[in-house]
């Protein structure tokens, strides 16, 4: 059974940084795309960033230049480095894995974590 688990969330002041981690128990992790999504209170879940198996990267406009996605295939782990955080970045952040495909749509991802809370205070 595939498991995806996020970690690294927490409370941070505006302008601060956090790094989220996403550990996935999949065989051949290097063939999976890893995506990050977030859901703020009262809002729909939205795309944040994704990294393909070939290291292609895509970002939502709202986080470009502030967030950086990366991966370490030796550890079956993806990362989301978040800098210059704003109160509007407050949300539950979800990691998801997709075999081969990189995309910004939720239905492109087969496996999902339970989410980690990120709260940015003003």
Tab-separated table of C-alpha atoms in Angstrom:
chain	number	residue	atom	x	y	z
A	1	UNK	CA	0.000	0.000	0.000
A	2	UNK	CA	1.407	3.355	-1.024
A	3	UNK	CA	1.778	5.957	1.689
A	4	UNK	CA	2.502	9.627	1.278
A	5	UNK	CA	3.348	11.662	4.352
A	6	UNK	CA	3.990	15.374	4.701
A	7	UNK	CA	5.985	17.013	7.476
A	8	UNK	CA	7.500	20.361	8.316
A	9	UNK	CA	4.433	22.529	8.754
A	10	UNK	CA	4.083	24.975	11.587
A	11	UNK	CA	3.624	28.569	12.649
A	12	UNK	CA	5.851	31.235	11.154
A	13	UNK	CA	5.822	35.021	10.983
A	14	UNK	CA	5.249	36.849	7.737
A	15	UNK	CA	8.473	37.059	5.775
A	16	UNK	CA	9.764	33.844	7.272
A	17	UNK	CA	10.554	30.476	5.722
A	18	UNK	CA	9.552	26.852	6.093
A	19	UNK	CA	10.524	23.671	4.335
A	20	UNK	CA	7.947	20.968	3.832
A	21	UNK	CA	8.904	17.372	3.192
A	22	UNK	CA	6.956	14.645	1.415
A	23	UNK	CA	7.971	11.023	1.927
A	24	UNK	CA	6.421	8.486	-0.443
A	25	UNK	CA	6.609	4.727	-0.031
A	26	UNK	CA	6.454	3.933	-3.745
A	27	UNK	CA	8.658	1.679	-5.798
A	28	UNK	CA	10.607	3.586	-8.409
A	29	UNK	CA	10.019	6.974	-6.820
A	30	UNK	CA	12.245	8.444	-9.517
A	31	UNK	CA	9.446	7.775	-12.020
A	32	UNK	CA	6.858	9.764	-10.079
A	33	UNK	CA	5.953	13.412	-10.275
A	34	UNK	CA	5.452	15.087	-6.907
A	35	UNK	CA	2.932	17.850	-6.505
A	36	UNK	CA	2.000	20.223	-3.715
A	37	UNK	CA	-1.487	21.603	-3.226
A	38	UNK	CA	-2.997	23.712	-0.470
A	39	UNK	CA	-6.397	24.437	0.973
A	40	UNK	CA	-7.138	27.539	2.977
A	41	UNK	CA	-10.169	27.750	5.290
A	42	UNK	CA	-13.340	28.211	3.286
A	43	UNK	CA	-11.560	27.829	-0.043
A	44	UNK	CA	-11.057	25.066	-2.557
A	45	UNK	CA	-7.844	23.121	-2.756
A	46	UNK	CA	-5.435	24.734	-5.210
A	47	UNK	CA	-2.248	23.827	-6.995
A	48	UNK	CA	1.036	25.165	-5.621
A	49	UNK	CA	3.950	23.451	-7.376
A	50	UNK	CA	5.045	20.211	-8.980
A	51	UNK	CA	8.245	18.500	-10.026
A	52	UNK	CA	8.400	15.827	-12.677
A	53	UNK	CA	10.416	12.646	-12.769
A	54	UNK	CA	12.782	14.468	-15.142
A	55	UNK	CA	13.063	17.489	-12.780
A	56	UNK	CA	10.730	19.718	-14.790
A	57	UNK	CA	9.094	22.207	-12.443
A	58	UNK	CA	5.873	24.178	-12.554
A	59	UNK	CA	4.548	26.735	-10.094
A	60	UNK	CA	1.363	28.608	-9.406
A	61	UNK	CA	1.729	32.305	-10.192
A	62	UNK	CA	1.025	33.170	-6.565
A	63	UNK	CA	4.193	31.424	-5.344
A	64	UNK	CA	6.639	31.967	-8.203
A	65	UNK	CA	9.882	33.440	-6.973
A	66	UNK	CA	9.070	32.578	-3.353
A	67	UNK	CA	8.665	28.796	-3.302
A	68	UNK	CA	11.054	26.188	-4.672
A	69	UNK	CA	10.251	22.528	-5.232
A	70	UNK	CA	12.893	19.830	-5.267
A	71	UNK	CA	13.339	16.106	-4.772
A	72	UNK	CA	15.835	13.568	-3.469
A	73	UNK	CA	15.247	10.234	-5.167
A	74	UNK	CA	17.710	8.484	-2.855
A	75	UNK	CA	15.368	9.293	0.040
A	76	UNK	CA	12.018	8.913	-1.796
A	77	UNK	CA	11.291	12.456	-0.660
A	78	UNK	CA	10.091	15.676	-2.204
A	79	UNK	CA	10.507	19.125	-0.710
A	80	UNK	CA	8.822	22.490	-0.859
A	81	UNK	CA	10.995	25.359	0.313
A	82	UNK	CA	8.768	28.315	1.143
A	83	UNK	CA	10.265	31.767	1.609
A	84	UNK	CA	8.907	35.292	2.019
A	85	UNK	CA	5.767	33.767	3.448
A	86	UNK	CA	2.589	35.823	3.569
A	87	UNK	CA	-0.515	35.442	5.725
A	88	UNK	CA	-2.404	34.399	2.592
A	89	UNK	CA	-0.136	31.346	2.356
A	90	UNK	CA	-1.851	29.995	5.462
A	91	UNK	CA	-3.401	26.649	4.532
A	92	UNK	CA	-3.194	22.912	4.877
A	93	UNK	CA	-0.545	21.771	2.432
A	94	UNK	CA	-0.957	18.430	0.712
A	95	UNK	CA	1.596	16.373	-1.138
A	96	UNK	CA	0.612	14.061	-3.966
A	97	UNK	CA	2.386	11.626	-6.258
A	98	UNK	CA	1.692	10.857	-9.895
A	99	UNK	CA	3.294	8.065	-11.875
A	100	UNK	CA	5.218	9.781	-14.674
A	101	UNK	CA	2.875	12.700	-15.308
A	102	UNK	CA	3.481	16.231	-14.050
A	103	UNK	CA	0.465	18.488	-13.878
A	104	UNK	CA	-1.499	21.055	-11.924
A	105	UNK	CA	-4.795	19.184	-11.742
A	106	UNK	CA	-5.708	17.169	-8.683
A	107	UNK	CA	-7.107	14.274	-10.691
A	108	UNK	CA	-3.683	13.730	-12.250
A	109	UNK	CA	-2.328	12.488	-8.923
A	110	UNK	CA	-2.952	8.963	-7.634
A	111	UNK	CA	-1.609	9.135	-4.098
A	112	UNK	CA	-2.178	11.797	-1.479
A	113	UNK	CA	-0.947	12.609	1.996
A	114	UNK	CA	-3.082	13.773	4.905
A	115	UNK	CA	-1.749	17.320	4.858
A	116	UNK	CA	0.306	19.531	7.119
A	117	UNK	CA	-0.809	22.870	8.517
A	118	UNK	CA	1.114	26.016	7.671
A	119	UNK	CA	0.117	29.174	9.506
A	120	UNK	CA	1.672	32.536	8.695
A	121	UNK	CA	1.074	35.288	11.227
A	122	UNK	CA	1.108	38.966	10.295
